[in-house]
Coordinates of C-alpha atoms and ligand atoms in Angstrom, one line a residue:
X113 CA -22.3 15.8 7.7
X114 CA -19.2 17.1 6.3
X115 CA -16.8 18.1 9.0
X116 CA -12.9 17.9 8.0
X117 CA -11.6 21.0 8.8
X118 CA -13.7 22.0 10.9
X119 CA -13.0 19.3 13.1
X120 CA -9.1 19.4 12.3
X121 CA -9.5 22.8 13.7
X122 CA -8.0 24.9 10.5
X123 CA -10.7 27.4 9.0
X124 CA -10.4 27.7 5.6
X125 CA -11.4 30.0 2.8
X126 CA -12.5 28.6 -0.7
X127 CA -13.2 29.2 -4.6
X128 CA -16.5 27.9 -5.6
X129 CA -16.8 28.0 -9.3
X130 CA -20.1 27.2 -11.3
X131 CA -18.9 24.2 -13.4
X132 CA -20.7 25.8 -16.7
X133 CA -17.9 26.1 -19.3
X134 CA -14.1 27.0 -19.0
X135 CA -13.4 30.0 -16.6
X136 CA -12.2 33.4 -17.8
X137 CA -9.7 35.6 -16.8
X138 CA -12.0 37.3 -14.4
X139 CA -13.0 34.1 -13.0
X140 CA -9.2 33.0 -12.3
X141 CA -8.0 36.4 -11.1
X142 CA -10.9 36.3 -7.8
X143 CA -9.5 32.7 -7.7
X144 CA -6.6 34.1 -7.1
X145 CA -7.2 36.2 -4.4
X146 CA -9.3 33.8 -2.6
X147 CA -6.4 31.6 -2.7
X148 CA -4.2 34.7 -1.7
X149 CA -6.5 35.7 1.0
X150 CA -6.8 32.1 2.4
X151 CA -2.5 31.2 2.2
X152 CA -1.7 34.3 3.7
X153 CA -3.4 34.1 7.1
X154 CA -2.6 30.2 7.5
X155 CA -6.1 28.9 6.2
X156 CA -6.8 26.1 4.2
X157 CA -8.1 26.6 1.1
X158 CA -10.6 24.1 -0.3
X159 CA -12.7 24.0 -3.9
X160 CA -16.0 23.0 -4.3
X161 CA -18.2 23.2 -7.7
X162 CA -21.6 24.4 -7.3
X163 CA -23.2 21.8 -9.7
X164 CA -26.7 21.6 -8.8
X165 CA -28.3 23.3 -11.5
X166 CA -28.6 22.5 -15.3
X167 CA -26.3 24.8 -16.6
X168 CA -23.4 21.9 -15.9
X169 CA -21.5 21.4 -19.0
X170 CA -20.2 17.7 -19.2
X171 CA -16.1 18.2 -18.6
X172 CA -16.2 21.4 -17.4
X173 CA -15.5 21.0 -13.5
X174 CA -11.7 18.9 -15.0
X175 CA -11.0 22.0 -17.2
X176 CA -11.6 24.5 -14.5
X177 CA -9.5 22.5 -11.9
X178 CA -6.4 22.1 -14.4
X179 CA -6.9 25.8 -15.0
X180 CA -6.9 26.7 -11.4
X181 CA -3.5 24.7 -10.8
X182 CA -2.1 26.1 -14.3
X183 CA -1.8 29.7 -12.4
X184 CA -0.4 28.0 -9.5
X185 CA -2.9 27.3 -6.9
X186 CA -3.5 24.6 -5.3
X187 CA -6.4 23.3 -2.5
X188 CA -6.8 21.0 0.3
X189 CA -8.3 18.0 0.2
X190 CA -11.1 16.3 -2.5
X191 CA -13.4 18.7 -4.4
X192 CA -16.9 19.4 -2.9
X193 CA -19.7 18.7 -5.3
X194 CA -22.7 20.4 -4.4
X195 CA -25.1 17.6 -6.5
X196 CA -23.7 14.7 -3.6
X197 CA -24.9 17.2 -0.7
X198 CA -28.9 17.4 -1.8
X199 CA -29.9 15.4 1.2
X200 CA -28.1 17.5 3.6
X201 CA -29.8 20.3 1.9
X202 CA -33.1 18.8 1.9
X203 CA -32.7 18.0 5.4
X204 CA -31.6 21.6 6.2
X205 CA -35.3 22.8 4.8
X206 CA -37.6 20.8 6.6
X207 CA -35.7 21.1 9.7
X208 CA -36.8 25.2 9.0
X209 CA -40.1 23.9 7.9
X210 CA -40.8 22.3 10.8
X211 CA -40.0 24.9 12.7
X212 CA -42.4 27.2 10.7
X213 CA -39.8 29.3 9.2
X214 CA -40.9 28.0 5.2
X215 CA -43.2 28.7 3.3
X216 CA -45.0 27.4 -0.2
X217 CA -44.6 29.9 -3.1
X218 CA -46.7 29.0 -6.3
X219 CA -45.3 32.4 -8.2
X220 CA -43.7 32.4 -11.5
X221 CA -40.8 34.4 -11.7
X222 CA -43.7 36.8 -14.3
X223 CA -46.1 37.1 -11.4
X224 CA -43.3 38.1 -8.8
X225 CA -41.9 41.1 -11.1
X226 CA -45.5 42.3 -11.7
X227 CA -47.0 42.0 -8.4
X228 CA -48.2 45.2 -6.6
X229 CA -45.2 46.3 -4.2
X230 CA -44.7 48.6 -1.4
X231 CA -43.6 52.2 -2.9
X232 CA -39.8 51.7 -1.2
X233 CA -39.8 47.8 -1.5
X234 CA -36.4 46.9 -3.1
X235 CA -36.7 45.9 -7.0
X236 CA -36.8 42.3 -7.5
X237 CA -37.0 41.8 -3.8
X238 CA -40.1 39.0 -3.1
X239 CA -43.8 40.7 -2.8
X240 CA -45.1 38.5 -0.7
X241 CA -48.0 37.0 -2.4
X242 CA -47.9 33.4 -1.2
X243 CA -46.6 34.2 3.0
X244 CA -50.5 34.6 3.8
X245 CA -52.7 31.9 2.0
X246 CA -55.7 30.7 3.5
X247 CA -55.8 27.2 3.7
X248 CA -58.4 27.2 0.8
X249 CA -55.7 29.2 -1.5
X250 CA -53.6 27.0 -0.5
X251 CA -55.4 23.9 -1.4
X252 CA -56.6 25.9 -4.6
X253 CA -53.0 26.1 -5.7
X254 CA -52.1 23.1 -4.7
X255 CA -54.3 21.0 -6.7
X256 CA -53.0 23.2 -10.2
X257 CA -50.3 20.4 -9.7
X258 CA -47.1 22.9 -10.2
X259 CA -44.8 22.3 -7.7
X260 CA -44.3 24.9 -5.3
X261 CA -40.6 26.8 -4.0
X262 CA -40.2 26.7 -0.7
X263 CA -39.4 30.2 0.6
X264 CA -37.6 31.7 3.8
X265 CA -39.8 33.0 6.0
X266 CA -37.4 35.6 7.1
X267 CA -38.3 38.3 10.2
X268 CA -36.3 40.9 9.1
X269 CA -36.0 42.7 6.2
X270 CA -32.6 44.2 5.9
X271 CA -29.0 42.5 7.5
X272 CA -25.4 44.2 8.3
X273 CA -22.4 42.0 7.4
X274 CA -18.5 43.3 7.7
X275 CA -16.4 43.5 4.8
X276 CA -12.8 43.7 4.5
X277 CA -13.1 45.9 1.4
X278 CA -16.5 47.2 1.9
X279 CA -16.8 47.8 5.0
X280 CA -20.2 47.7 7.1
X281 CA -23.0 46.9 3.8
X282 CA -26.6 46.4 4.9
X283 CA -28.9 45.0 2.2
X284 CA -31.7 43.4 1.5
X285 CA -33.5 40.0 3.0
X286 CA -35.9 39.1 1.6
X287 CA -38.4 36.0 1.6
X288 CA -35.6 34.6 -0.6
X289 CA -36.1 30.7 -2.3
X290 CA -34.1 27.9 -0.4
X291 CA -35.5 25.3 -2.8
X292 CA -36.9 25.5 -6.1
X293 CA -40.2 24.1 -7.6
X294 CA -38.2 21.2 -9.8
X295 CA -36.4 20.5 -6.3
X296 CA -33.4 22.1 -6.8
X297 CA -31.7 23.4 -3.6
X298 CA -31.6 27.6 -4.3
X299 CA -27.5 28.8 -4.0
X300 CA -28.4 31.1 -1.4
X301 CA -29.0 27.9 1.0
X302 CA -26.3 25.5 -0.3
X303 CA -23.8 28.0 0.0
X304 CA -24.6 28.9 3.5
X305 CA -24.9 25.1 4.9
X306 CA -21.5 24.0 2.7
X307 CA -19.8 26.6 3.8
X308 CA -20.4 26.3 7.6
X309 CA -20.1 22.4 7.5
X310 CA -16.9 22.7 5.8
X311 CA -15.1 24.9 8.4
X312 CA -15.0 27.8 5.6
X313 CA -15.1 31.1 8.2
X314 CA -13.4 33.5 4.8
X315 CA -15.5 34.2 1.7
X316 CA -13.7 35.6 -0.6
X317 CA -15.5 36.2 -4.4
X318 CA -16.6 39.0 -6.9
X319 CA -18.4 41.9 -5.6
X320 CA -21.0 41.0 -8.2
X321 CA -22.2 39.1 -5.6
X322 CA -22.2 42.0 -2.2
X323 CA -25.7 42.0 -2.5
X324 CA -26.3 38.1 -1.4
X325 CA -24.2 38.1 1.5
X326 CA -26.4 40.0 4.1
X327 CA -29.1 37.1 3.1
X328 CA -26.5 34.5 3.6
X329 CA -25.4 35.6 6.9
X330 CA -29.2 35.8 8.1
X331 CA -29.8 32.3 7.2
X332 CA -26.2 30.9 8.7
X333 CA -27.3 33.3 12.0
X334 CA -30.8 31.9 11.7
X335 CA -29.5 27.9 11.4
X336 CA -26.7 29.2 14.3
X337 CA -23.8 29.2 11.9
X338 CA -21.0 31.1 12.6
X339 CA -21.2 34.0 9.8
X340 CA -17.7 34.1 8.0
X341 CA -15.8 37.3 7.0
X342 CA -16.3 38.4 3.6
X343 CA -14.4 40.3 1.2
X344 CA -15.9 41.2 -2.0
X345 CA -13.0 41.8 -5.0
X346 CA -13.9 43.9 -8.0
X347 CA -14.4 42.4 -10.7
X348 CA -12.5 42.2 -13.9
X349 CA -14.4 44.2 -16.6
X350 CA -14.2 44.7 -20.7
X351 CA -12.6 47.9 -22.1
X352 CA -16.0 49.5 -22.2
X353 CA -15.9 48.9 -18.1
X354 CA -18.5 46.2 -18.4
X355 CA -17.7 42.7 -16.4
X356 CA -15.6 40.3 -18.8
X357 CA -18.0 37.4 -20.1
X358 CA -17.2 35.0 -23.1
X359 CA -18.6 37.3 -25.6
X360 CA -15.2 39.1 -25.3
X361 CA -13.2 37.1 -27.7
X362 CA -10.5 35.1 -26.2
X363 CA -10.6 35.3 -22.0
X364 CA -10.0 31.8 -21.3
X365 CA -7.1 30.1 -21.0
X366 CA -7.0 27.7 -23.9
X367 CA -8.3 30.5 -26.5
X368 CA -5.4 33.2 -25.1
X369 CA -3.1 30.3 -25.9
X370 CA -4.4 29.7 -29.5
X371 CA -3.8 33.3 -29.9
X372 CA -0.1 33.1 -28.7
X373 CA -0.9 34.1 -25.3
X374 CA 0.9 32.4 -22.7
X375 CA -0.6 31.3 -19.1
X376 CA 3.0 32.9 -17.8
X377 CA 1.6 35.8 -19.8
X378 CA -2.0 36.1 -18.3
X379 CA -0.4 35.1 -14.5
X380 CA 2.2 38.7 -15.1
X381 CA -0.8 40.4 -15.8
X382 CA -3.1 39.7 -13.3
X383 CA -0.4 40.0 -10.6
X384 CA 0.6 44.0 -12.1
X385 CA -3.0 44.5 -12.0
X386 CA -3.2 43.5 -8.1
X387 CA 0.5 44.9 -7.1
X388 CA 2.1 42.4 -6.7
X389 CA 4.3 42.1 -9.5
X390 CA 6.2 45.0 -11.8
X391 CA 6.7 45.2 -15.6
X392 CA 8.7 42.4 -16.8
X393 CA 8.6 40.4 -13.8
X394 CA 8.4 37.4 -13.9
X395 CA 5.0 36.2 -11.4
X396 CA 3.9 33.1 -9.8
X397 CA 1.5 32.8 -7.0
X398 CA 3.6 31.8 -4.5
X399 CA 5.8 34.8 -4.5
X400 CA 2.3 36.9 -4.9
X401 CA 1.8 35.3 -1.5
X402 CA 4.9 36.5 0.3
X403 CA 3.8 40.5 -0.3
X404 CA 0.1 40.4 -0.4
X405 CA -1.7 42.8 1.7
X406 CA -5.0 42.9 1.3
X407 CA -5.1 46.7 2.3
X408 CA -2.8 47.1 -0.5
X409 CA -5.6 46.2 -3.2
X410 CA -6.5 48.1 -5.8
X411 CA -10.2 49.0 -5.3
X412 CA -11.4 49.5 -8.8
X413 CA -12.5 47.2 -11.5
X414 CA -9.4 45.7 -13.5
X415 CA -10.0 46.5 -17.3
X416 CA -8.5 43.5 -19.5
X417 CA -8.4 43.7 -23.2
X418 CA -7.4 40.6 -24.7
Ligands
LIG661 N1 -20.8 29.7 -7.8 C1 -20.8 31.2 -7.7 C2 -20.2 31.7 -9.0 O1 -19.6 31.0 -9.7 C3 -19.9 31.7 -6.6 C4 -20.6 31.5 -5.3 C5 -19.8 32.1 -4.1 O2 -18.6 32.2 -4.1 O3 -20.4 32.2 -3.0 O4 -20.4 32.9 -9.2

């Protein structure tokens, strides 16, 4: 079990990029902030790559981390990959197993979105169709030889979590996947155990992803985690207001550059766009850090045009 700060005592907040290509300027700027929201009340701030699906490009993780330290932030000690933890995972579900808090789910991700729901059951939220097999359904489905998910069995259906931005948000909880059929641990779990066993008590990332944490912070009350504070930033959006992605031309670092756009370029904008720099200043994250207030934040999406 992974215990460093935790047992040194220093909580600690954390960016935990998807190692799946180079990040954009959305990506870097909610680095940012995580880095500014960890610094400025004395945390450590620690990087982990959430590499346990296939969408891992070979090279990527390197990029990301020279691109992270390009803007000026740094991290505390080695980077967490989630691929060397899938024991610790594994162990986590059948310790809910056997306490009957799992069950089998045969669905395809077809038969889940066209199952029968409830008339005020959340879209996309799970149906239910696999929590009561008999054991002949079960053995039925069983033998069809497709590996099952294992599900949460969770005993409520809704969650309240605090966020600094946000405010009180209750959303839903579902019966939501800790593993998947091919075995892969589901990010709603890895994310929970990593951050608890890494002494992270501050989660700081895109609002994009609001909607997960009241079914995070069931599952870390449920396995009798601590539940960290969140704050949700908004995200950084295309000029017609919908969230940057690589389709918009140059947003990374290495194709601003081949366009003549400096890193010193993209780190003056991002800081204007949180208030913490003026026109023609010249920004760096460590003087970002000696006036940020998160109160101060802007609360609206930031629109970059490249
Ligand atoms: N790996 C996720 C992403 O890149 C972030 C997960 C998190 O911060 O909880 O979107």
């Amino acid at each position: 079990m992974l215990r460093r700060t935790s047992l040194a005592g220093v909580p600690a907040g954390r960016y935990a990029p998807s190692p799946s290509g180079d990040l954009h300027v959305g990506n870097l700027r909610t680095a940012l902030l995580a880095w500014l929201f960890a610094r400025s009340t004395g945390r450590d701030f620690l990087m982990r790559m959430e590499d346990l699906d296939d969408r891992s490009a070979a090279g990527a993780d390197a990029r990301q981390l020279a691109d992270l330290a390009a803007i000026g932030l740094d991290w505390d000690g080695p980077v967490l990959y989630q691929s060397s933890r899938r024991s610790r995972y594994d162990a986590i579900v059948d310790s809910l197993t056997a306490a009957g808090r799992t069950f089998e789910c045969f669905c395809t991700r077809r038969e889940i979105l066209d199952a029968p729901r409830a008339p005020h059951s959340p879209e996309g939220a799970y149906p239910g169709t696999c929590l009561r097999l008999s054991p002949s359904q079960l053995d039925e489905k069983r033998a069809v030889g497709r590996p099952p998910a294992i599900r949460l069995r969770a005993d409520v259906g809704e969650f309240r979590v605090e966020d600094d931005l946000h405010g009180s948000y209750t959303g839903v909880v579902d019966d939501f996947v800790l593993r998947r059929g091919d075995g892969t641990p589901a990010y709603n779990l890895a994310v929970v155990v990593d951050d608890a066993e890494t002494g992270v008590d501050q989660v700081v990332r895109g609002d994009d992803l609001l909607s997960s944490a009241p079914r995070q912070a069931y599952l870390a009350t449920l396995l009798g985690f601590a539940v960290p504070t969140y704050a949700h930033v908004p995200l950084v959006v295309n000029a017609a207001g919908v969230r940057l992605s690589k389709r918009d031309g140059a947003v990374t670092l290495e194709d601003l550059a081949v366009q003549g756009v400096s890193t010193q370029y993209v780190v003056n904008a991002m800081a204007r766009s949180l208030g913490l720099a003026v026109e023609g200043e010249h920004a760096t994250a460590a003087a970002m850090l000696t006036h940020f207030d998160p109160a101060a934040l802007p609360r609206q999406p930031w629109v970059f045009c490249p």
